[in-house]
């Protein structure tokens, strides 16, 4: 029987869902309450007596444009040098101290710097004082007619004359992006005939097309919520949710004899609601500033802090101290929830933090939703979609918390053992986050030392007697296994191996080293748009196709993707292209500018550019995990 406090929590959850479904569709969207970008930043294009290109924006009162966001781009992706009038320095809430333009913006390009094919992309962005920021705008300019159009076909390999790409664009669902003139379909177009369709459940999930996601976002509000709830259910079957299971288990185990199915339901529901709220916060952050809050929380400081939190939780499980809220808060929650508030509030904190830091999982549905809200500014729709996504991901956790609670010990000496086990699990989670900040070799060393220490503390050198219990023998057996594994890791570290699953791989020959040497000479590491443009220019000069890899040291999936690329069967083929690694570990302003230029939400993201033209094969972009089948199909599309 679910007690009164669980009924209160469930009622609040149900009420919030009802209000979201009933009220939010009638909430005035920002696109309806503000003027369109064409009204507030009117662009006119002309030629002067020297045939130089002149662009002028008439900027409405209380509107300003970012000077450094005004960019002109050639069809091959390189930027055009442009002279822009000086602005004033503003302490902007989105980009800090930056130069902005009021009333008018002027840009000029000499004839000699203009492309020969007569086409150009124009990008800009602006904001309204004490109000909203308009999403980045991209338009196409025909230099012969000086006609400015909304959708820039003919760039990035999406030419109208190309039957495949043209057909895909024609089939895309129509989405109202009235607040932005940069059509989302241009950034997310896919081609159904560019490569063989991958089959199987996992392929269909990981390759969920962005236009399908956008179709849900642009549909009826209730249908959109149901669609993203379904996306969440599917994502719950992927490794995205796995790190959260031991956290929830440890939280439930700490309740001990007080744990019942009803209480397990309450705690797990609180955990999931907070997790969903964290995803909703990602949506709000993206809509108001285009800022990827989740990526920002993968910095060394944030990961180190969260690792410290789990160490503190672990020692609490070991019984060194009890964690509880301040007495005043505890008394308040005790009056409201029959003394259970401390645990519920703890579940809320763990759920919120887990979603943002412990389980960073960039998937097509999440990436498409974040791009949608960043482009439209529709915070209500975007945040609601991500809240529904989080709830869907949390359904298995609620089921586990409710029905799995009865399998956890309620009292007796086993309870202390279980708590200690989960204390070790929490230490493992802390180690998992720290490893994301280390190189493969240093991670191997830390894992080796940890395994050796576990072996010692589990009594591997202690003598057993005839009176030794089964538990003591089991502990020593585990200690021996840890000692052996730690020794193998130490040998692997000494041999230069960086794979903890295959620490002795270096003894099998030089296959991996050959793979690495085949790829390494062609790698160019960039962190800014200027470095990228330089690297791309050099890559185009070689006549090779280009693969752009957005990666970061803290990105676990990125390291997994690198192992796929190093497999010998792909090494020789990768040697025939240039790899540009966009390192966004620092997640600095320069990193974010580079990501925003290509509508990249977070790592890992792989882009494939054709030789000579450097036009991106957008239908082949990969977000998230790279499988051998995906890599093979993308290389085939490049003719490798």
PDB file of N, CA and C in Angstrom, residues 240-245 247-248 270-283 293-298 306 347-362 386 389-391 393-394:
ATOM      1  N   UNK A 240      22.681   4.544 -22.402  1.00  0.00           N
ATOM      2  CA  UNK A 240      22.476   5.879 -21.839  1.00  0.00           C
ATOM      3  C   UNK A 240      22.026   5.809 -20.385  1.00  0.00           C
ATOM      4  N   UNK A 241      21.219   4.802 -20.053  1.00  0.00           N
ATOM      5  CA  UNK A 241      20.600   4.740 -18.729  1.00  0.00           C
ATOM      6  C   UNK A 241      21.385   3.848 -17.782  1.00  0.00           C
ATOM      7  N   UNK A 242      22.278   3.014 -18.306  1.00  0.00           N
ATOM      8  CA  UNK A 242      22.959   2.036 -17.470  1.00  0.00           C
ATOM      9  C   UNK A 242      23.667   2.636 -16.245  1.00  0.00           C
ATOM     10  N   UNK A 243      24.403   3.767 -16.392  1.00  0.00           N
ATOM     11  CA  UNK A 243      25.094   4.295 -15.202  1.00  0.00           C
ATOM     12  C   UNK A 243      24.154   4.722 -14.084  1.00  0.00           C
ATOM     13  N   UNK A 244      22.875   4.946 -14.388  1.00  0.00           N
ATOM     14  CA  UNK A 244      21.943   5.418 -13.369  1.00  0.00           C
ATOM     15  C   UNK A 244      21.381   4.283 -12.517  1.00  0.00           C
ATOM     16  N   UNK A 245      21.465   3.041 -13.013  1.00  0.00           N
ATOM     17  CA  UNK A 245      20.895   1.913 -12.274  1.00  0.00           C
ATOM     18  C   UNK A 245      21.607   1.690 -10.940  1.00  0.00           C
ATOM     19  N   UNK A 247      23.225   3.837  -9.184  1.00  0.00           N
ATOM     20  CA  UNK A 247      22.959   4.990  -8.320  1.00  0.00           C
ATOM     21  C   UNK A 247      21.613   4.824  -7.638  1.00  0.00           C
ATOM     22  N   UNK A 248      20.592   4.475  -8.416  1.00  0.00           N
ATOM     23  CA  UNK A 248      19.260   4.264  -7.854  1.00  0.00           C
ATOM     24  C   UNK A 248      19.260   3.085  -6.891  1.00  0.00           C
ATOM     25  N   UNK A 270      10.667  10.063  -7.768  1.00  0.00           N
ATOM     26  CA  UNK A 270      11.313  11.350  -7.507  1.00  0.00           C
ATOM     27  C   UNK A 270      12.620  11.460  -8.289  1.00  0.00           C
ATOM     28  N   UNK A 271      13.365  10.374  -8.320  1.00  0.00           N
ATOM     29  CA  UNK A 271      14.631  10.336  -9.061  1.00  0.00           C
ATOM     30  C   UNK A 271      14.391  10.606 -10.547  1.00  0.00           C
ATOM     31  N   UNK A 272      13.376   9.943 -11.112  1.00  0.00           N
ATOM     32  CA  UNK A 272      13.098  10.062 -12.546  1.00  0.00           C
ATOM     33  C   UNK A 272      12.546  11.443 -12.886  1.00  0.00           C
ATOM     34  N   UNK A 273      11.656  11.983 -12.038  1.00  0.00           N
ATOM     35  CA  UNK A 273      11.104  13.316 -12.298  1.00  0.00           C
ATOM     36  C   UNK A 273      12.230  14.353 -12.314  1.00  0.00           C
ATOM     37  N   UNK A 274      13.170  14.242 -11.371  1.00  0.00           N
ATOM     38  CA  UNK A 274      14.299  15.175 -11.352  1.00  0.00           C
ATOM     39  C   UNK A 274      15.179  14.989 -12.583  1.00  0.00           C
ATOM     40  N   UNK A 275      15.349  13.740 -12.992  1.00  0.00           N
ATOM     41  CA  UNK A 275      16.124  13.463 -14.203  1.00  0.00           C
ATOM     42  C   UNK A 275      15.462  14.098 -15.425  1.00  0.00           C
ATOM     43  N   UNK A 276      14.140  13.954 -15.521  1.00  0.00           N
ATOM     44  CA  UNK A 276      13.404  14.557 -16.635  1.00  0.00           C
ATOM     45  C   UNK A 276      13.468  16.077 -16.574  1.00  0.00           C
ATOM     46  N   UNK A 277      13.416  16.628 -15.356  1.00  0.00           N
ATOM     47  CA  UNK A 277      13.511  18.082 -15.206  1.00  0.00           C
ATOM     48  C   UNK A 277      14.869  18.589 -15.683  1.00  0.00           C
ATOM     49  N   UNK A 278      15.916  17.792 -15.472  1.00  0.00           N
ATOM     50  CA  UNK A 278      17.240  18.190 -15.949  1.00  0.00           C
ATOM     51  C   UNK A 278      17.271  18.254 -17.471  1.00  0.00           C
ATOM     52  N   UNK A 279      16.635  17.294 -18.112  1.00  0.00           N
ATOM     53  CA  UNK A 279      16.569  17.339 -19.578  1.00  0.00           C
ATOM     54  C   UNK A 279      15.760  18.545 -20.045  1.00  0.00           C
ATOM     55  N   UNK A 280      14.681  18.859 -19.321  1.00  0.00           N
ATOM     56  CA  UNK A 280      13.895  20.047 -19.672  1.00  0.00           C
ATOM     57  C   UNK A 280      14.743  21.310 -19.544  1.00  0.00           C
ATOM     58  N   UNK A 281      15.607  21.345 -18.532  1.00  0.00           N
ATOM     59  CA  UNK A 281      16.499  22.493 -18.365  1.00  0.00           C
ATOM     60  C   UNK A 281      17.436  22.635 -19.561  1.00  0.00           C
ATOM     61  N   UNK A 282      17.874  21.500 -20.115  1.00  0.00           N
ATOM     62  CA  UNK A 282      18.695  21.559 -21.320  1.00  0.00           C
ATOM     63  C   UNK A 282      17.936  22.269 -22.438  1.00  0.00           C
ATOM     64  N   UNK A 283      16.637  21.971 -22.533  1.00  0.00           N
ATOM     65  CA  UNK A 283      15.824  22.607 -23.562  1.00  0.00           C
ATOM     66  C   UNK A 283      15.714  24.100 -23.363  1.00  0.00           C
ATOM     67  N   UNK A 293      24.062  23.124 -22.080  1.00  0.00           N
ATOM     68  CA  UNK A 293      24.379  23.063 -20.657  1.00  0.00           C
ATOM     69  C   UNK A 293      25.018  21.738 -20.292  1.00  0.00           C
ATOM     70  N   UNK A 294      24.562  20.652 -20.915  1.00  0.00           N
ATOM     71  CA  UNK A 294      25.108  19.342 -20.594  1.00  0.00           C
ATOM     72  C   UNK A 294      26.586  19.262 -20.944  1.00  0.00           C
ATOM     73  N   UNK A 295      26.948  19.789 -22.109  1.00  0.00           N
ATOM     74  CA  UNK A 295      28.358  19.773 -22.485  1.00  0.00           C
ATOM     75  C   UNK A 295      29.184  20.645 -21.553  1.00  0.00           C
ATOM     76  N   UNK A 296      28.597  21.764 -21.115  1.00  0.00           N
ATOM     77  CA  UNK A 296      29.316  22.656 -20.203  1.00  0.00           C
ATOM     78  C   UNK A 296      29.618  21.967 -18.882  1.00  0.00           C
ATOM     79  N   UNK A 297      28.754  21.022 -18.487  1.00  0.00           N
ATOM     80  CA  UNK A 297      28.948  20.327 -17.222  1.00  0.00           C
ATOM     81  C   UNK A 297      29.916  19.153 -17.342  1.00  0.00           C
ATOM     82  N   UNK A 298      30.513  18.969 -18.514  1.00  0.00           N
ATOM     83  CA  UNK A 298      31.511  17.917 -18.665  1.00  0.00           C
ATOM     84  C   UNK A 298      32.928  18.462 -18.499  1.00  0.00           C
ATOM     85  N   UNK A 306      31.513  16.228  -9.117  1.00  0.00           N
ATOM     86  CA  UNK A 306      30.564  15.122  -9.036  1.00  0.00           C
ATOM     87  C   UNK A 306      31.246  13.849  -8.556  1.00  0.00           C
ATOM     88  N   UNK A 347      16.867  11.903  -3.425  1.00  0.00           N
ATOM     89  CA  UNK A 347      16.574  11.283  -4.716  1.00  0.00           C
ATOM     90  C   UNK A 347      16.460  12.336  -5.809  1.00  0.00           C
ATOM     91  N   UNK A 348      15.856  13.469  -5.472  1.00  0.00           N
ATOM     92  CA  UNK A 348      15.724  14.550  -6.451  1.00  0.00           C
ATOM     93  C   UNK A 348      17.097  15.075  -6.870  1.00  0.00           C
ATOM     94  N   UNK A 349      17.969  15.278  -5.889  1.00  0.00           N
ATOM     95  CA  UNK A 349      19.306  15.803  -6.189  1.00  0.00           C
ATOM     96  C   UNK A 349      20.097  14.811  -7.040  1.00  0.00           C
ATOM     97  N   UNK A 350      20.051  13.521  -6.660  1.00  0.00           N
ATOM     98  CA  UNK A 350      20.787  12.515  -7.411  1.00  0.00           C
ATOM     99  C   UNK A 350      20.252  12.380  -8.836  1.00  0.00           C
ATOM    100  N   UNK A 351      18.932  12.405  -8.973  1.00  0.00           N
ATOM    101  CA  UNK A 351      18.343  12.283 -10.303  1.00  0.00           C
ATOM    102  C   UNK A 351      18.722  13.435 -11.203  1.00  0.00           C
ATOM    103  N   UNK A 352      18.688  14.643 -10.655  1.00  0.00           N
ATOM    104  CA  UNK A 352      19.023  15.833 -11.441  1.00  0.00           C
ATOM    105  C   UNK A 352      20.486  15.799 -11.864  1.00  0.00           C
ATOM    106  N   UNK A 353      21.363  15.516 -10.909  1.00  0.00           N
ATOM    107  CA  UNK A 353      22.790  15.485 -11.224  1.00  0.00           C
ATOM    108  C   UNK A 353      23.163  14.350 -12.157  1.00  0.00           C
ATOM    109  N   UNK A 354      22.499  13.205 -12.004  1.00  0.00           N
ATOM    110  CA  UNK A 354      22.809  12.056 -12.855  1.00  0.00           C
ATOM    111  C   UNK A 354      22.545  12.357 -14.315  1.00  0.00           C
ATOM    112  N   UNK A 355      21.421  13.004 -14.591  1.00  0.00           N
ATOM    113  CA  UNK A 355      21.056  13.282 -15.981  1.00  0.00           C
ATOM    114  C   UNK A 355      22.045  14.232 -16.637  1.00  0.00           C
ATOM    115  N   UNK A 356      22.521  15.229 -15.895  1.00  0.00           N
ATOM    116  CA  UNK A 356      23.386  16.252 -16.481  1.00  0.00           C
ATOM    117  C   UNK A 356      24.841  15.823 -16.579  1.00  0.00           C
ATOM    118  N   UNK A 357      25.302  15.008 -15.620  1.00  0.00           N
ATOM    119  CA  UNK A 357      26.733  14.747 -15.550  1.00  0.00           C
ATOM    120  C   UNK A 357      27.075  13.272 -15.718  1.00  0.00           C
ATOM    121  N   UNK A 358      26.351  12.386 -15.023  1.00  0.00           N
ATOM    122  CA  UNK A 358      26.747  10.983 -15.006  1.00  0.00           C
ATOM    123  C   UNK A 358      26.478  10.318 -16.341  1.00  0.00           C
ATOM    124  N   UNK A 359      25.352  10.641 -16.961  1.00  0.00           N
ATOM    125  CA  UNK A 359      24.975   9.959 -18.187  1.00  0.00           C
ATOM    126  C   UNK A 359      24.915  10.850 -19.402  1.00  0.00           C
ATOM    127  N   UNK A 360      26.016  11.488 -19.808  1.00  0.00           N
ATOM    128  CA  UNK A 360      25.955  12.311 -21.016  1.00  0.00           C
ATOM    129  C   UNK A 360      25.835  11.426 -22.243  1.00  0.00           C
ATOM    130  N   UNK A 361      24.730  11.487 -22.936  1.00  0.00           N
ATOM    131  CA  UNK A 361      24.480  10.586 -24.057  1.00  0.00           C
ATOM    132  C   UNK A 361      23.872  11.392 -25.189  1.00  0.00           C
ATOM    133  N   UNK A 362      24.681  11.773 -26.135  1.00  0.00           N
ATOM    134  CA  UNK A 362      24.175  12.553 -27.262  1.00  0.00           C
ATOM    135  C   UNK A 362      23.598  11.590 -28.290  1.00  0.00           C
ATOM    136  N   UNK A 386      11.734  17.431 -24.107  1.00  0.00           N
ATOM    137  CA  UNK A 386      12.837  16.795 -23.399  1.00  0.00           C
ATOM    138  C   UNK A 386      12.396  16.260 -22.043  1.00  0.00           C
ATOM    139  N   UNK A 389      10.894  13.037 -22.899  1.00  0.00           N
ATOM    140  CA  UNK A 389      11.979  12.117 -23.218  1.00  0.00           C
ATOM    141  C   UNK A 389      12.589  11.542 -21.941  1.00  0.00           C
ATOM    142  N   UNK A 390      12.825  12.407 -20.948  1.00  0.00           N
ATOM    143  CA  UNK A 390      13.393  11.951 -19.684  1.00  0.00           C
ATOM    144  C   UNK A 390      12.474  11.010 -18.939  1.00  0.00           C
ATOM    145  N   UNK A 391      11.165  11.295 -18.953  1.00  0.00           N
ATOM    146  CA  UNK A 391      10.213  10.398 -18.296  1.00  0.00           C
ATOM    147  C   UNK A 391      10.216   9.026 -18.963  1.00  0.00           C
ATOM    148  N   UNK A 393      12.693   7.616 -20.571  1.00  0.00           N
ATOM    149  CA  UNK A 393      13.933   6.941 -20.197  1.00  0.00           C
ATOM    150  C   UNK A 393      13.868   6.401 -18.777  1.00  0.00           C
ATOM    151  N   UNK A 394      13.063   7.049 -17.927  1.00  0.00           N
ATOM    152  CA  UNK A 394      13.018   6.664 -16.522  1.00  0.00           C
ATOM    153  C   UNK A 394      12.024   5.580 -16.187  1.00  0.00           C
TER     154      UNK A 394
END
